[in-house]
């Protein structure tokens, strides 16, 4: 299953392990066989969620392939425990793909972490500057590579709106907290 996101990004479900049965089996291990009816299984799962008994949800795992700008990836990864394997700009050449927003919004006056709903007066001008900056940075990156500079050093000139890809595997317990 593939979901396209932004202009070059995506979320693709690669693999999954576990079912409702995996959750109830883990929950009931402490007192034996447990119930045999689906209705009772559903009730148990709802009970576990309601009372925040989420360790049985660790028996289910999902692995996704993601592509997003680096600045979003850093926010994505910092929040929860997961296994991650990212495209390496140390070993590979980065693609010339940057996230360029369609509109630029003003900073919220009452929320330090968020934007307002107002499009900035000079939105188109700012978007154009971001695009030119991204192109200039990529050209410098290519020039450094061409001159024999190590990829691990050349990559430092790339802005965080360049796209990266990674595989992300997380259990259901941590996904619920994500």
PDB file of C-alpha atoms in Angstrom:
ATOM      1  CA  UNK A   1       0.000   0.000   0.000  1.00  0.00           C
ATOM      2  CA  UNK A   2       1.532   3.340  -1.090  1.00  0.00           C
ATOM      3  CA  UNK A   3       0.380   6.808   0.002  1.00  0.00           C
ATOM      4  CA  UNK A   4       1.858   9.815  -1.780  1.00  0.00           C
ATOM      5  CA  UNK A   5       2.729  12.760   0.475  1.00  0.00           C
ATOM      6  CA  UNK A   6       3.843  16.311  -0.416  1.00  0.00           C
ATOM      7  CA  UNK A   7       5.490  16.731  -3.822  1.00  0.00           C
ATOM      8  CA  UNK A   8       8.035  13.864  -3.837  1.00  0.00           C
ATOM      9  CA  UNK A   9       7.262  11.948  -0.653  1.00  0.00           C
ATOM     10  CA  UNK A  10       5.494   8.732   0.213  1.00  0.00           C
ATOM     11  CA  UNK A  11       4.572   6.261   2.947  1.00  0.00           C
ATOM     12  CA  UNK A  12       4.601   2.619   1.873  1.00  0.00           C
ATOM     13  CA  UNK A  13       3.642  -0.307   4.104  1.00  0.00           C
ATOM     14  CA  UNK A  14       6.328  -2.943   3.516  1.00  0.00           C
ATOM     15  CA  UNK A  15       5.622  -5.630   6.107  1.00  0.00           C
ATOM     16  CA  UNK A  16       3.585  -6.356   9.202  1.00  0.00           C
ATOM     17  CA  UNK A  17       3.489  -9.000  11.893  1.00  0.00           C
ATOM     18  CA  UNK A  18       0.805  -9.772  14.451  1.00  0.00           C
ATOM     19  CA  UNK A  19      -2.959  -9.677  14.766  1.00  0.00           C
ATOM     20  CA  UNK A  20      -5.600  -9.081  17.425  1.00  0.00           C
ATOM     21  CA  UNK A  21      -4.927 -12.672  18.467  1.00  0.00           C
ATOM     22  CA  UNK A  22      -1.257 -11.814  19.106  1.00  0.00           C
ATOM     23  CA  UNK A  23      -2.335  -9.052  21.484  1.00  0.00           C
ATOM     24  CA  UNK A  24      -4.842 -11.122  23.476  1.00  0.00           C
ATOM     25  CA  UNK A  25      -2.465 -14.093  23.607  1.00  0.00           C
ATOM     26  CA  UNK A  26       0.215 -11.873  25.176  1.00  0.00           C
ATOM     27  CA  UNK A  27      -2.306 -10.308  27.564  1.00  0.00           C
ATOM     28  CA  UNK A  28      -3.599 -13.687  28.772  1.00  0.00           C
ATOM     29  CA  UNK A  29      -0.268 -15.459  29.139  1.00  0.00           C
ATOM     30  CA  UNK A  30      -0.194 -14.691  32.842  1.00  0.00           C
ATOM     31  CA  UNK A  31      -3.278 -16.768  33.645  1.00  0.00           C
ATOM     32  CA  UNK A  32      -3.486 -19.505  31.047  1.00  0.00           C
ATOM     33  CA  UNK A  33      -5.637 -20.327  28.049  1.00  0.00           C
ATOM     34  CA  UNK A  34      -8.132 -17.455  28.239  1.00  0.00           C
ATOM     35  CA  UNK A  35     -11.310 -17.024  26.236  1.00  0.00           C
ATOM     36  CA  UNK A  36     -12.224 -18.526  22.892  1.00  0.00           C
ATOM     37  CA  UNK A  37     -14.691 -15.954  21.525  1.00  0.00           C
ATOM     38  CA  UNK A  38     -13.876 -13.046  19.212  1.00  0.00           C
ATOM     39  CA  UNK A  39     -16.292 -10.802  21.136  1.00  0.00           C
ATOM     40  CA  UNK A  40     -14.350 -11.431  24.352  1.00  0.00           C
ATOM     41  CA  UNK A  41     -11.077 -10.737  22.510  1.00  0.00           C
ATOM     42  CA  UNK A  42     -12.435  -7.376  21.311  1.00  0.00           C
ATOM     43  CA  UNK A  43     -13.535  -6.500  24.825  1.00  0.00           C
ATOM     44  CA  UNK A  44     -10.104  -7.366  26.190  1.00  0.00           C
ATOM     45  CA  UNK A  45      -8.333  -5.204  23.577  1.00  0.00           C
ATOM     46  CA  UNK A  46     -10.619  -2.270  24.372  1.00  0.00           C
ATOM     47  CA  UNK A  47     -10.015  -2.806  28.103  1.00  0.00           C
ATOM     48  CA  UNK A  48      -6.238  -2.820  27.576  1.00  0.00           C
ATOM     49  CA  UNK A  49      -6.409   0.437  25.612  1.00  0.00           C
ATOM     50  CA  UNK A  50      -8.783   2.141  28.027  1.00  0.00           C
ATOM     51  CA  UNK A  51      -6.585   1.296  31.012  1.00  0.00           C
ATOM     52  CA  UNK A  52      -3.286   1.951  29.213  1.00  0.00           C
ATOM     53  CA  UNK A  53      -2.077  -1.646  29.552  1.00  0.00           C
ATOM     54  CA  UNK A  54      -0.249  -1.440  26.234  1.00  0.00           C
ATOM     55  CA  UNK A  55       2.666  -3.875  26.590  1.00  0.00           C
ATOM     56  CA  UNK A  56       0.682  -6.677  24.821  1.00  0.00           C
ATOM     57  CA  UNK A  57       0.529  -4.388  21.766  1.00  0.00           C
ATOM     58  CA  UNK A  58       4.305  -4.811  21.437  1.00  0.00           C
ATOM     59  CA  UNK A  59       3.573  -8.207  19.853  1.00  0.00           C
ATOM     60  CA  UNK A  60       2.455  -6.464  16.649  1.00  0.00           C
ATOM     61  CA  UNK A  61       4.991  -4.776  14.375  1.00  0.00           C
ATOM     62  CA  UNK A  62       4.765  -2.709  11.202  1.00  0.00           C
ATOM     63  CA  UNK A  63       7.553  -1.758   8.811  1.00  0.00           C
ATOM     64  CA  UNK A  64       7.141   1.164   6.413  1.00  0.00           C
ATOM     65  CA  UNK A  65       9.286   2.765   3.720  1.00  0.00           C
ATOM     66  CA  UNK A  66       9.146   6.556   3.987  1.00  0.00           C
ATOM     67  CA  UNK A  67      10.350   9.449   1.852  1.00  0.00           C
ATOM     68  CA  UNK A  68      10.234  12.983   3.260  1.00  0.00           C
ATOM     69  CA  UNK A  69      12.337  16.125   3.648  1.00  0.00           C
ATOM     70  CA  UNK A  70      15.087  15.747   6.243  1.00  0.00           C
ATOM     71  CA  UNK A  71      13.636  18.434   8.520  1.00  0.00           C
ATOM     72  CA  UNK A  72      10.417  16.395   8.820  1.00  0.00           C
ATOM     73  CA  UNK A  73      12.329  13.110   9.195  1.00  0.00           C
ATOM     74  CA  UNK A  74      14.219  14.477  12.196  1.00  0.00           C
ATOM     75  CA  UNK A  75      10.928  15.374  13.913  1.00  0.00           C
ATOM     76  CA  UNK A  76       9.465  11.972  12.965  1.00  0.00           C
ATOM     77  CA  UNK A  77      12.371   9.995  14.413  1.00  0.00           C
ATOM     78  CA  UNK A  78      12.863  11.957  17.630  1.00  0.00           C
ATOM     79  CA  UNK A  79       9.467  11.139  19.096  1.00  0.00           C
ATOM     80  CA  UNK A  80       9.396   7.364  19.539  1.00  0.00           C
ATOM     81  CA  UNK A  81      11.452   4.218  19.731  1.00  0.00           C
ATOM     82  CA  UNK A  82      11.722   2.399  16.421  1.00  0.00           C
ATOM     83  CA  UNK A  83      14.265   0.633  14.239  1.00  0.00           C
ATOM     84  CA  UNK A  84      15.443   2.918  11.435  1.00  0.00           C
ATOM     85  CA  UNK A  85      17.680   2.468   8.413  1.00  0.00           C
ATOM     86  CA  UNK A  86      18.109   5.656   6.368  1.00  0.00           C
ATOM     87  CA  UNK A  87      19.502   6.411   2.921  1.00  0.00           C
ATOM     88  CA  UNK A  88      23.133   7.379   3.445  1.00  0.00           C
ATOM     89  CA  UNK A  89      24.570  10.551   1.943  1.00  0.00           C
ATOM     90  CA  UNK A  90      27.909   9.251   3.176  1.00  0.00           C
ATOM     91  CA  UNK A  91      27.868   6.356   0.714  1.00  0.00           C
ATOM     92  CA  UNK A  92      25.493   7.603  -1.989  1.00  0.00           C
ATOM     93  CA  UNK A  93      24.809  10.741  -3.997  1.00  0.00           C
ATOM     94  CA  UNK A  94      21.708  12.615  -2.835  1.00  0.00           C
ATOM     95  CA  UNK A  95      18.971  13.174  -5.411  1.00  0.00           C
ATOM     96  CA  UNK A  96      18.112  16.698  -6.499  1.00  0.00           C
ATOM     97  CA  UNK A  97      14.689  16.659  -4.780  1.00  0.00           C
ATOM     98  CA  UNK A  98      13.695  19.416  -2.387  1.00  0.00           C
ATOM     99  CA  UNK A  99      10.478  20.248  -0.606  1.00  0.00           C
ATOM    100  CA  UNK A 100       9.356  23.705  -1.723  1.00  0.00           C
ATOM    101  CA  UNK A 101       6.178  24.822   0.053  1.00  0.00           C
ATOM    102  CA  UNK A 102       3.364  26.239  -2.050  1.00  0.00           C
ATOM    103  CA  UNK A 103       2.617  28.924   0.545  1.00  0.00           C
ATOM    104  CA  UNK A 104       4.574  30.515   3.347  1.00  0.00           C
ATOM    105  CA  UNK A 105       2.617  31.215   6.530  1.00  0.00           C
ATOM    106  CA  UNK A 106       3.300  33.785   9.238  1.00  0.00           C
ATOM    107  CA  UNK A 107       4.378  32.713  12.707  1.00  0.00           C
ATOM    108  CA  UNK A 108       1.511  32.356  15.173  1.00  0.00           C
ATOM    109  CA  UNK A 109       1.387  35.149  17.711  1.00  0.00           C
ATOM    110  CA  UNK A 110       0.123  32.881  20.506  1.00  0.00           C
ATOM    111  CA  UNK A 111       1.752  29.523  19.690  1.00  0.00           C
ATOM    112  CA  UNK A 112       5.560  29.524  19.639  1.00  0.00           C
ATOM    113  CA  UNK A 113       5.599  26.102  17.945  1.00  0.00           C
ATOM    114  CA  UNK A 114       3.098  26.804  15.192  1.00  0.00           C
ATOM    115  CA  UNK A 115       2.167  28.935  12.289  1.00  0.00           C
ATOM    116  CA  UNK A 116      -0.840  31.173  11.877  1.00  0.00           C
ATOM    117  CA  UNK A 117      -3.432  30.592   9.181  1.00  0.00           C
ATOM    118  CA  UNK A 118      -2.317  33.799   7.454  1.00  0.00           C
ATOM    119  CA  UNK A 119      -0.298  33.437   4.274  1.00  0.00           C
ATOM    120  CA  UNK A 120       2.683  35.802   4.477  1.00  0.00           C
ATOM    121  CA  UNK A 121       2.364  38.884   2.284  1.00  0.00           C
ATOM    122  CA  UNK A 122       5.523  38.029   0.365  1.00  0.00           C
ATOM    123  CA  UNK A 123       4.844  34.256   0.202  1.00  0.00           C
ATOM    124  CA  UNK A 124       5.648  33.858  -3.515  1.00  0.00           C
ATOM    125  CA  UNK A 125       8.903  35.800  -3.155  1.00  0.00           C
ATOM    126  CA  UNK A 126       9.988  33.681  -0.180  1.00  0.00           C
ATOM    127  CA  UNK A 127       9.080  30.430  -1.957  1.00  0.00           C
ATOM    128  CA  UNK A 128      11.177  31.544  -4.938  1.00  0.00           C
ATOM    129  CA  UNK A 129      14.139  32.325  -2.640  1.00  0.00           C
ATOM    130  CA  UNK A 130      13.862  28.895  -1.001  1.00  0.00           C
ATOM    131  CA  UNK A 131      13.855  27.231  -4.426  1.00  0.00           C
ATOM    132  CA  UNK A 132      16.903  29.220  -5.597  1.00  0.00           C
ATOM    133  CA  UNK A 133      18.760  28.517  -2.353  1.00  0.00           C
ATOM    134  CA  UNK A 134      18.052  24.783  -2.707  1.00  0.00           C
ATOM    135  CA  UNK A 135      19.289  24.774  -6.324  1.00  0.00           C
ATOM    136  CA  UNK A 136      22.423  26.739  -5.376  1.00  0.00           C
ATOM    137  CA  UNK A 137      23.187  24.387  -2.473  1.00  0.00           C
ATOM    138  CA  UNK A 138      22.780  21.343  -4.705  1.00  0.00           C
ATOM    139  CA  UNK A 139      25.080  22.873  -7.340  1.00  0.00           C
ATOM    140  CA  UNK A 140      27.740  23.451  -4.658  1.00  0.00           C
ATOM    141  CA  UNK A 141      27.261  19.852  -3.479  1.00  0.00           C
ATOM    142  CA  UNK A 142      27.767  18.585  -7.066  1.00  0.00           C
ATOM    143  CA  UNK A 143      30.847  20.805  -7.496  1.00  0.00           C
ATOM    144  CA  UNK A 144      32.399  19.459  -4.293  1.00  0.00           C
ATOM    145  CA  UNK A 145      31.767  15.858  -5.363  1.00  0.00           C
ATOM    146  CA  UNK A 146      33.210  16.609  -8.816  1.00  0.00           C
ATOM    147  CA  UNK A 147      36.361  18.029  -7.172  1.00  0.00           C
ATOM    148  CA  UNK A 148      36.840  14.792  -5.256  1.00  0.00           C
ATOM    149  CA  UNK A 149      35.595  15.945  -1.848  1.00  0.00           C
ATOM    150  CA  UNK A 150      34.361  12.999   0.224  1.00  0.00           C
ATOM    151  CA  UNK A 151      30.564  12.577   0.080  1.00  0.00           C
ATOM    152  CA  UNK A 152      30.436  12.625   3.896  1.00  0.00           C
ATOM    153  CA  UNK A 153      31.874  16.155   3.794  1.00  0.00           C
ATOM    154  CA  UNK A 154      30.114  17.409   0.655  1.00  0.00           C
ATOM    155  CA  UNK A 155      26.697  16.628   2.145  1.00  0.00           C
ATOM    156  CA  UNK A 156      27.056  19.320   4.829  1.00  0.00           C
ATOM    157  CA  UNK A 157      26.122  22.028   2.318  1.00  0.00           C
ATOM    158  CA  UNK A 158      22.708  20.476   1.610  1.00  0.00           C
ATOM    159  CA  UNK A 159      19.695  22.107   3.292  1.00  0.00           C
ATOM    160  CA  UNK A 160      17.255  20.068   5.365  1.00  0.00           C
ATOM    161  CA  UNK A 161      14.463  20.433   2.798  1.00  0.00           C
ATOM    162  CA  UNK A 162      16.230  17.808   0.626  1.00  0.00           C
ATOM    163  CA  UNK A 163      14.389  14.494   0.600  1.00  0.00           C
ATOM    164  CA  UNK A 164      15.639  11.389   2.369  1.00  0.00           C
ATOM    165  CA  UNK A 165      14.276   7.855   2.513  1.00  0.00           C
ATOM    166  CA  UNK A 166      14.259   5.351   5.327  1.00  0.00           C
ATOM    167  CA  UNK A 167      12.716   2.146   6.553  1.00  0.00           C
ATOM    168  CA  UNK A 168      10.997   2.495   9.903  1.00  0.00           C
ATOM    169  CA  UNK A 169       9.893  -0.477  11.980  1.00  0.00           C
ATOM    170  CA  UNK A 170       7.887   0.042  15.136  1.00  0.00           C
ATOM    171  CA  UNK A 171       5.733  -2.077  17.414  1.00  0.00           C
ATOM    172  CA  UNK A 172       2.092  -1.195  17.964  1.00  0.00           C
ATOM    173  CA  UNK A 173       2.699  -0.077  21.570  1.00  0.00           C
ATOM    174  CA  UNK A 174       5.120   2.644  20.439  1.00  0.00           C
ATOM    175  CA  UNK A 175       3.025   3.471  17.376  1.00  0.00           C
ATOM    176  CA  UNK A 176       0.066   4.232  19.650  1.00  0.00           C
ATOM    177  CA  UNK A 177       2.264   6.762  21.455  1.00  0.00           C
ATOM    178  CA  UNK A 178       3.707   8.240  18.224  1.00  0.00           C
TER     179      UNK A 178
END
